[in-house]
Short mmCIF file of C-alpha atoms in Angstrom, two decimals:
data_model
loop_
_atom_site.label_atom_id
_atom_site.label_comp_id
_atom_site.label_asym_id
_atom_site.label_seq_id
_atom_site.Cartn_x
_atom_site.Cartn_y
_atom_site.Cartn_z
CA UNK A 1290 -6.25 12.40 -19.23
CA UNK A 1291 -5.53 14.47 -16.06
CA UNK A 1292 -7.25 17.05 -17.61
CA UNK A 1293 -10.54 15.49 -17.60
CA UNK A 1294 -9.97 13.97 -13.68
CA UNK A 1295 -9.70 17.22 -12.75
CA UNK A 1296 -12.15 18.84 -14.80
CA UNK A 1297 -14.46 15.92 -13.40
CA UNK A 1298 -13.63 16.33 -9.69
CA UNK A 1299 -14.65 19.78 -9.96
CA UNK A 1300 -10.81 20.88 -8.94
CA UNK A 1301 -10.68 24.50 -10.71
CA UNK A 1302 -7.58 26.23 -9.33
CA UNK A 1303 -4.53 26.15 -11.41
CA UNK A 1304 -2.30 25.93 -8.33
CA UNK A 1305 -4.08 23.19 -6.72
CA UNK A 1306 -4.34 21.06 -9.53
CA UNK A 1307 -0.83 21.47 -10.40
CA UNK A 1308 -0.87 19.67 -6.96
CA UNK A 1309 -2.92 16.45 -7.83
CA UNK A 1310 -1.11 16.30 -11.08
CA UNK A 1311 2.17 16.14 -9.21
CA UNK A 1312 0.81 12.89 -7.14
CA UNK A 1313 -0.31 11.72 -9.94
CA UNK A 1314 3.21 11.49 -11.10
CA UNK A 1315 4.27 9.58 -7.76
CA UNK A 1316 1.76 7.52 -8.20
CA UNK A 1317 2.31 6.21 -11.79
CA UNK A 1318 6.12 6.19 -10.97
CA UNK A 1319 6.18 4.69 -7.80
CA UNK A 1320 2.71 2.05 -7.69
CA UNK A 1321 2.81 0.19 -10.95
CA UNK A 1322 -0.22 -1.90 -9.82
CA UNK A 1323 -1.76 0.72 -7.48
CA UNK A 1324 -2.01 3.29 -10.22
CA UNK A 1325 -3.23 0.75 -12.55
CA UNK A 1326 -6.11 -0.04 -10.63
CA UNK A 1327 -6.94 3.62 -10.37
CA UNK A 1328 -7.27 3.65 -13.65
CA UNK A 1329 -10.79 1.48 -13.08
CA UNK A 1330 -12.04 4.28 -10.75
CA UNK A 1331 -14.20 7.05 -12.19
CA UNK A 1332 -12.39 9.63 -13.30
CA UNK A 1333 -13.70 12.42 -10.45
CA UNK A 1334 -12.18 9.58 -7.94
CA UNK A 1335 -8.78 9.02 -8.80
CA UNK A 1336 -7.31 12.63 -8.11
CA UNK A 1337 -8.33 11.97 -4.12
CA UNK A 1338 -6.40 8.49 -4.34
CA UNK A 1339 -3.78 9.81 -5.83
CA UNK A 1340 -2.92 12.45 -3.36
CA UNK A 1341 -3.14 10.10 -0.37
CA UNK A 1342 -0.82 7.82 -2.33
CA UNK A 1343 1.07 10.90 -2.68
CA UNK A 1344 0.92 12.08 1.03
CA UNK A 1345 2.17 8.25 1.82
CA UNK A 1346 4.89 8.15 -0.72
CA UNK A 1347 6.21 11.50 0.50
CA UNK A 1348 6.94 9.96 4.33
CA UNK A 1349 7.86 6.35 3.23
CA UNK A 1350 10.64 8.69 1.20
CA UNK A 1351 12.01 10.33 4.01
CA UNK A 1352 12.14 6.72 5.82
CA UNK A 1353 13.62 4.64 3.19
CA UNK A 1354 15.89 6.41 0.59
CA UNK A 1355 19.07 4.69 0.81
CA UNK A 1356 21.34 6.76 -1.04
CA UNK A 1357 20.33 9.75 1.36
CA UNK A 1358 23.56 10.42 4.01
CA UNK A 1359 21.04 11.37 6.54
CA UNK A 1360 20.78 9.85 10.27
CA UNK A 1361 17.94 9.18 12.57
CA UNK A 1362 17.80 12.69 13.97
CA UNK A 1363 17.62 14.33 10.53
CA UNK A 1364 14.87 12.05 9.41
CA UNK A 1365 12.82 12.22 12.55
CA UNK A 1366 12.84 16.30 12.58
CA UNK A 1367 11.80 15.82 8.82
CA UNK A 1368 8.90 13.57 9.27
CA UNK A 1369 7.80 15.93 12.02
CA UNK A 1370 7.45 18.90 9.71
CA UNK A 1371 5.92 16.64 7.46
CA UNK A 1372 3.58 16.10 10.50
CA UNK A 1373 3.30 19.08 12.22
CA UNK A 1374 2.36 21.19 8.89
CA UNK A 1375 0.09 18.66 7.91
CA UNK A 1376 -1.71 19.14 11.40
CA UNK A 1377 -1.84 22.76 11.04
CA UNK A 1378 -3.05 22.95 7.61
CA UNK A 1379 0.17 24.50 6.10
CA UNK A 1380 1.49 23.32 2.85
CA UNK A 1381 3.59 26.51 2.02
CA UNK A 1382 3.61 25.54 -1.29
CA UNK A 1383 4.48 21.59 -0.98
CA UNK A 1384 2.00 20.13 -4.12
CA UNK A 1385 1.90 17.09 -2.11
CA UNK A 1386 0.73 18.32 1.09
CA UNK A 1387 -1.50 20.93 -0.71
CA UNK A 1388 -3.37 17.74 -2.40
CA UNK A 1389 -3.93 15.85 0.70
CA UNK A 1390 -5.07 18.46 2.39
CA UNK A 1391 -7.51 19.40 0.16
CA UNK A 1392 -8.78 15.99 -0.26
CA UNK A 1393 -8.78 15.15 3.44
CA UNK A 1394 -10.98 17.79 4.13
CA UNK A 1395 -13.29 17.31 0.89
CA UNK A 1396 -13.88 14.02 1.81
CA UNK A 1397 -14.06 14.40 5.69
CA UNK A 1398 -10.90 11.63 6.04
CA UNK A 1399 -10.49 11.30 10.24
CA UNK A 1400 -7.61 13.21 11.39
CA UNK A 1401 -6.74 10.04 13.62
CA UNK A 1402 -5.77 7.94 10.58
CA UNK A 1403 -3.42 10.28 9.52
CA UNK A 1404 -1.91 10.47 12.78
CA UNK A 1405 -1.78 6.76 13.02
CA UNK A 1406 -0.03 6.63 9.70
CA UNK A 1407 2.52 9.16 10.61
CA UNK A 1408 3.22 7.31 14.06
CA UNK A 1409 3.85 4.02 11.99
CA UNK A 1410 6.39 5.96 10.34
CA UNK A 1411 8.13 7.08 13.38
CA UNK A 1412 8.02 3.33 14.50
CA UNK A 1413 10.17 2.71 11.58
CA UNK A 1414 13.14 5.28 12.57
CA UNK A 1415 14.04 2.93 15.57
CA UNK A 1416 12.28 -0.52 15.54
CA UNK A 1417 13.50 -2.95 13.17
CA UNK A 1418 12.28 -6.29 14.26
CA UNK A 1419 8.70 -7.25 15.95
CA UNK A 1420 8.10 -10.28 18.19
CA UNK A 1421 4.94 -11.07 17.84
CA UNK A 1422 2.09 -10.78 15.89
CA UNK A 1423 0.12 -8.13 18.04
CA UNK A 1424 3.31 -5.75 18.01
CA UNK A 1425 3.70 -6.27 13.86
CA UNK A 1426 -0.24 -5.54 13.74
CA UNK A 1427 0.22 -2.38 16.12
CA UNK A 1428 2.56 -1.20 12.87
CA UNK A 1429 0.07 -2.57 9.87
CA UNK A 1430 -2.47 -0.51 12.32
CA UNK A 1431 -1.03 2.65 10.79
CA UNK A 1432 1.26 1.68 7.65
CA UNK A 1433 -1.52 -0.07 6.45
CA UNK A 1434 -5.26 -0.05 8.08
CA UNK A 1435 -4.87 3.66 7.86
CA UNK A 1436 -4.51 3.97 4.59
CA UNK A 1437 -7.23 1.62 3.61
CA UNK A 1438 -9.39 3.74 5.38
CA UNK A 1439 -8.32 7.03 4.22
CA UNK A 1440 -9.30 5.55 0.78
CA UNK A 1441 -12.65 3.99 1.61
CA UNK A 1442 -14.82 7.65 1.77
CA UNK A 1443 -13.62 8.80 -1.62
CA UNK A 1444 -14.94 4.85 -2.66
CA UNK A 1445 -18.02 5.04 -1.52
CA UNK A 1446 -20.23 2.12 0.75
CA UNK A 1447 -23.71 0.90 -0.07
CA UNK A 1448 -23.94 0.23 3.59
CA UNK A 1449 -23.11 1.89 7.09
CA UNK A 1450 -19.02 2.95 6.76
CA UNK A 1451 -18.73 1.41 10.22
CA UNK A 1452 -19.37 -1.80 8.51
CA UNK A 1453 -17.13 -1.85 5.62
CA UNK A 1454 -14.16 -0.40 7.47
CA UNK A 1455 -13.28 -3.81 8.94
CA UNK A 1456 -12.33 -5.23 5.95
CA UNK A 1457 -11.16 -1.87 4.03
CA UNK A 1458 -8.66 -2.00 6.66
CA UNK A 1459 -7.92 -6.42 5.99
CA UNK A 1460 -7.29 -5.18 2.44
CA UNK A 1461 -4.83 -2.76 3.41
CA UNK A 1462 -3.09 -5.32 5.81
CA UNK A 1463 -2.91 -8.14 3.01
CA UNK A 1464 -1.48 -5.64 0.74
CA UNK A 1465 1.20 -4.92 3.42
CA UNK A 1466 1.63 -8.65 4.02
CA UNK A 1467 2.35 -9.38 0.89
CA UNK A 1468 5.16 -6.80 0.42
CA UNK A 1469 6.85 -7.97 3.71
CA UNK A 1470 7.17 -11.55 2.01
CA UNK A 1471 8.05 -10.14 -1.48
CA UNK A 1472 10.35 -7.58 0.05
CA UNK A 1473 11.93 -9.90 2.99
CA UNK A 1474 15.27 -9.10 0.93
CA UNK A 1475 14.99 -5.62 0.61
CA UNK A 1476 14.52 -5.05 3.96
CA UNK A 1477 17.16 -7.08 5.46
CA UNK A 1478 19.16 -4.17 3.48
CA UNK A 1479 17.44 -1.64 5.44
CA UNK A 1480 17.79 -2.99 8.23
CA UNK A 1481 14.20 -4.68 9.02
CA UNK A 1482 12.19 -8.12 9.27
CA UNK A 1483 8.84 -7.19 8.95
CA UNK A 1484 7.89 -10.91 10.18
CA UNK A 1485 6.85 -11.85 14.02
CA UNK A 1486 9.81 -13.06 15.49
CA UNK A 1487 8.28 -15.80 17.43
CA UNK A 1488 6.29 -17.18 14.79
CA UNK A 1489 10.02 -17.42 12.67
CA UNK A 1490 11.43 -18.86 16.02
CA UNK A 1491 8.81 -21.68 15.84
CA UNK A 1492 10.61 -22.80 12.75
CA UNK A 1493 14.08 -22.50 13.96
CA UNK A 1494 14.46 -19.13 11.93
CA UNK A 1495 15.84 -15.74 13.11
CA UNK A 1496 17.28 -12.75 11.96
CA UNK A 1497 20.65 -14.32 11.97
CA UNK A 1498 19.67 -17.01 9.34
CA UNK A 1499 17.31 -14.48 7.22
CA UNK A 1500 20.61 -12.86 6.84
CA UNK A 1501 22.40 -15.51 5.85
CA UNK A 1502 20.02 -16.51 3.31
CA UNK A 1503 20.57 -13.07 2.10
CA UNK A 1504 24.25 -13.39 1.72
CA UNK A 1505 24.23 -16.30 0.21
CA UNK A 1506 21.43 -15.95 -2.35
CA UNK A 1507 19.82 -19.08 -1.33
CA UNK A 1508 16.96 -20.69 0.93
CA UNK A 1509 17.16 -23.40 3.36
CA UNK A 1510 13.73 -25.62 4.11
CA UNK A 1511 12.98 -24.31 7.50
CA UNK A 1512 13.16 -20.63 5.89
CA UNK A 1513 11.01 -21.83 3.17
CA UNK A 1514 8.36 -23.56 5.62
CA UNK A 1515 8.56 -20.39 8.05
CA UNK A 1516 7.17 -18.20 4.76
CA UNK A 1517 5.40 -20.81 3.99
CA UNK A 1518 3.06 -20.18 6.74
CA UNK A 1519 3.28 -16.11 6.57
CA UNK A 1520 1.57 -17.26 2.89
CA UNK A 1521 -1.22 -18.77 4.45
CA UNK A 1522 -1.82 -16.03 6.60
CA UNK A 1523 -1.44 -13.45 4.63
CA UNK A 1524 -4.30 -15.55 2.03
CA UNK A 1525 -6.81 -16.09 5.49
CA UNK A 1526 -6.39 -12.10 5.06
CA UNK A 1527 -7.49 -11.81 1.39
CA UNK A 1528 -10.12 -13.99 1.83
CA UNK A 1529 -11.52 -12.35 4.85
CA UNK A 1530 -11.21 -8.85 3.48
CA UNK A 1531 -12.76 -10.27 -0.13
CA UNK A 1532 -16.31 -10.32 1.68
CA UNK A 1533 -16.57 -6.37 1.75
CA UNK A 1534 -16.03 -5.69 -1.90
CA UNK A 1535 -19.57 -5.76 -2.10
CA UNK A 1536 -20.12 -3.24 0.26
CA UNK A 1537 -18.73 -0.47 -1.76
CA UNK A 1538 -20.44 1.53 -3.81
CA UNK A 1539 -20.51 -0.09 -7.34
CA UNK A 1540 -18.63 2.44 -9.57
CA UNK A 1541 -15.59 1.48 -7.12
CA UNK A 1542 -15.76 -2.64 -6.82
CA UNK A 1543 -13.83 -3.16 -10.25
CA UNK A 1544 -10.98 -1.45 -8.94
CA UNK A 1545 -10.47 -2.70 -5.57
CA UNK A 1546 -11.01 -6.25 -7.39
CA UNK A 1547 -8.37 -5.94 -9.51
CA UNK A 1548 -6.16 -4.55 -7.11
CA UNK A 1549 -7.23 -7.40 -4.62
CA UNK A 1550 -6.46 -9.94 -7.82
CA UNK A 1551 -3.24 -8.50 -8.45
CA UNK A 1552 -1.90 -7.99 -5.16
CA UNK A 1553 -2.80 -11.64 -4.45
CA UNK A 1554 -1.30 -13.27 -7.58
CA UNK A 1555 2.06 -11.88 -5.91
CA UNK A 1556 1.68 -14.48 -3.78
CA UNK A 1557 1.11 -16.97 -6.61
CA UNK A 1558 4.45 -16.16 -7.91
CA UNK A 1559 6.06 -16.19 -4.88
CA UNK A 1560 4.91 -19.29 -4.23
CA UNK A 1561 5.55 -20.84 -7.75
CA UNK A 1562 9.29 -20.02 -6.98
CA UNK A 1563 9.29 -22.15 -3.90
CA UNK A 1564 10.04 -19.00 -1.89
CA UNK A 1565 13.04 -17.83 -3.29
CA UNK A 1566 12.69 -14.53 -1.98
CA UNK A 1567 16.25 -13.92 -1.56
CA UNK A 1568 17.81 -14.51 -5.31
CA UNK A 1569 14.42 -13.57 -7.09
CA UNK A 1570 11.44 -10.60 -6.69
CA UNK A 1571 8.34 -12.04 -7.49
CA UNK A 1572 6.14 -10.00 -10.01
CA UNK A 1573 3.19 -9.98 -12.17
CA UNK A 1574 3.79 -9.56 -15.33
CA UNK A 1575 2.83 -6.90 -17.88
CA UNK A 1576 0.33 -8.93 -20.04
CA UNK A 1577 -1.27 -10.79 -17.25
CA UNK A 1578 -1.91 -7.25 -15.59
CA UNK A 1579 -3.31 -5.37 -19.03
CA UNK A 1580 -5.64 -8.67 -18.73
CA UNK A 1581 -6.85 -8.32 -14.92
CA UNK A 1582 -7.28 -4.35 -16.07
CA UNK A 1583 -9.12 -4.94 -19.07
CA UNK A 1584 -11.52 -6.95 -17.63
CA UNK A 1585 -11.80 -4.28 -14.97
CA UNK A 1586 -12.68 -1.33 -17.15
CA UNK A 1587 -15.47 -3.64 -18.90
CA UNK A 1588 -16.96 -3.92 -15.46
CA UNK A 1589 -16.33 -0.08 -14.46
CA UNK A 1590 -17.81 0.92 -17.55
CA UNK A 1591 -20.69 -0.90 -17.16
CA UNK A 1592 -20.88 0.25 -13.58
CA UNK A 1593 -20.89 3.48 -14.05
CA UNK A 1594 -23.37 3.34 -16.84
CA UNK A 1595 -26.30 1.44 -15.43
CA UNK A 1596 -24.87 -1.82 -16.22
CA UNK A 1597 -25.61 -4.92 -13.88
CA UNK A 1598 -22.05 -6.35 -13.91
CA UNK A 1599 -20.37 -4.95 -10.64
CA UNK A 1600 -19.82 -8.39 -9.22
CA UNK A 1601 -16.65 -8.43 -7.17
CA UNK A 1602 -14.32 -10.75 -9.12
CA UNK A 1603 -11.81 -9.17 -11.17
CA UNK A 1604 -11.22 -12.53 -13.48
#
């Protein structure tokens, strides 16, 4: 199957796509329902996405593995190599960074979302709580945005890219949003709320109580009512950034639906569990994400082969 996606995307050199094939791996490793929605792109598509899944992998790694023995310094020099060879074009060999590379400059990605992504990552090295809502946007502006936006040139617009990118970007943010209220457990172990402090505060809810929730296993009702609300927010931002599926190019609106559907129906579970985020990880499950996909490949099939079914819903 690589094979062909390689063949397709017109990627010749052995070296280069022993690259993609390597974050490729990552990908179907590390983004269960990431690289199963790349599975609805055409197949000359999903070697771009899954180097700049790769290229964001490779940093988030340096940031978050927890068995490494490594301190802030060590980290912070590594994710500036990562940086500064990116910048210069130097991959030395790195399959990862000779992917991204290649696919940032085949599909003329802006320089300046990489470098927003890569100073999102430095945020993480040192911040670990955000007060507001404008400082934890400032982060999604580069964890997140960025990366919806790196994507949207190798998906394609039916109208001006300026247009679309508003709500390429909302996608990216829900995404995000959804993983901070998934992962609220997880990250207390790193360390990090990834939820406005003041908007928690409003409910009687700090870091001190997330903790304790932790420890305990359990969830009191003003935790519950503070995610509660994070929920609705984070749906306002599905719905918002539903409205530009449309504007990509057809071949690519099955995929970003289903990824949109399955993202979303995180929240679903998460919300069936009445927000026990802290004794239980809310999923999708394997048969109800073969049926989102299935449905998905009809419609990219079609898509790609003069079919009229490229509506944006993926069920």
């Amino acid at each position: 199957m690589i094979r062909s996606e390689l063949d397709a995307a017109g990627i010749d050199d052995p070296r280069l796509r022993g690259s993609y094939r390597r974050c490729r791996e990552l990908n179907a490793a590390h983004g269960r329902t990431f690289f199963l929605a790349t599975r609805l792109l055409a197949p000359d598509q999903r070697p771009a996405v899954h180097a700049l899944y790769g290229f964001a992998r490779y940093a988030d790694d340096i940031l978050d593995d927890l068995d490494a023995q490594e301190g802030i310094e060590s980290r912070a020099r590594r994710l500036q190599e990562l940086s500064d060879r990116f910048f210069a074009g130097e991959h030395l060999g790195d399959p990862v960074l000779a992917a991204v590379l290649h696919t940032a400059q085949r599909y003329a990605i802006a320089t300046e979302l990489f470098d927003d992504f890569l100073a999102s990552m430095r945020m993480d090295l040192t911040i670990t709580d955000y007060p507001d809502r404008e400082s934890l946007n400032s982060y999604m502006r580069g964890s997140a945005e960025a990366i919806g936006l790196q994507v949207l040139p190798v998906l394609g617009t039916v109208t001006a890219v300026e247009d679309a990118a508003p709500y390429a970007a909302a996608l990216g943010r829900a995404f995000q949003l959804t993983n901070f209220l998934r992962d609220v457990d997880e990250d207390l172990l790193r360390g990090r709320v990834y939820l406005p402090a003041d908007e928690l505060a409003a409910h009687g809810v700090d870091r001190d109580l997330l903790t304790w929730c932790h420890t305990k296993r359990r969830i009191v009702p003003r935790v519950r009512e503070a995610l509660a609300e994070q929920h609705e927010i984070t749906r306002q931002t599905y719905r918002f950034a539903a409205a530009g599926i449309d504007m990509l190019a057809p071949r690519s609106r099955p995929c970003v639906a289903a990824a949109a559907a399955l993202y979303s129906e995180i929240l679903d579970r998460i919300e069936a569990g009445d927000f026990e985020v802290f004794s239980h990880r809310a999923t999708v499950g394997r048969a109800r994400r073969l049926q989102v996909a299935g449905l998905g490949l009809i419609r990219s099939w079609r898509a790609r082969n003069g079919g009229s079914d490229t509506r944006s819903g993926a069920a």
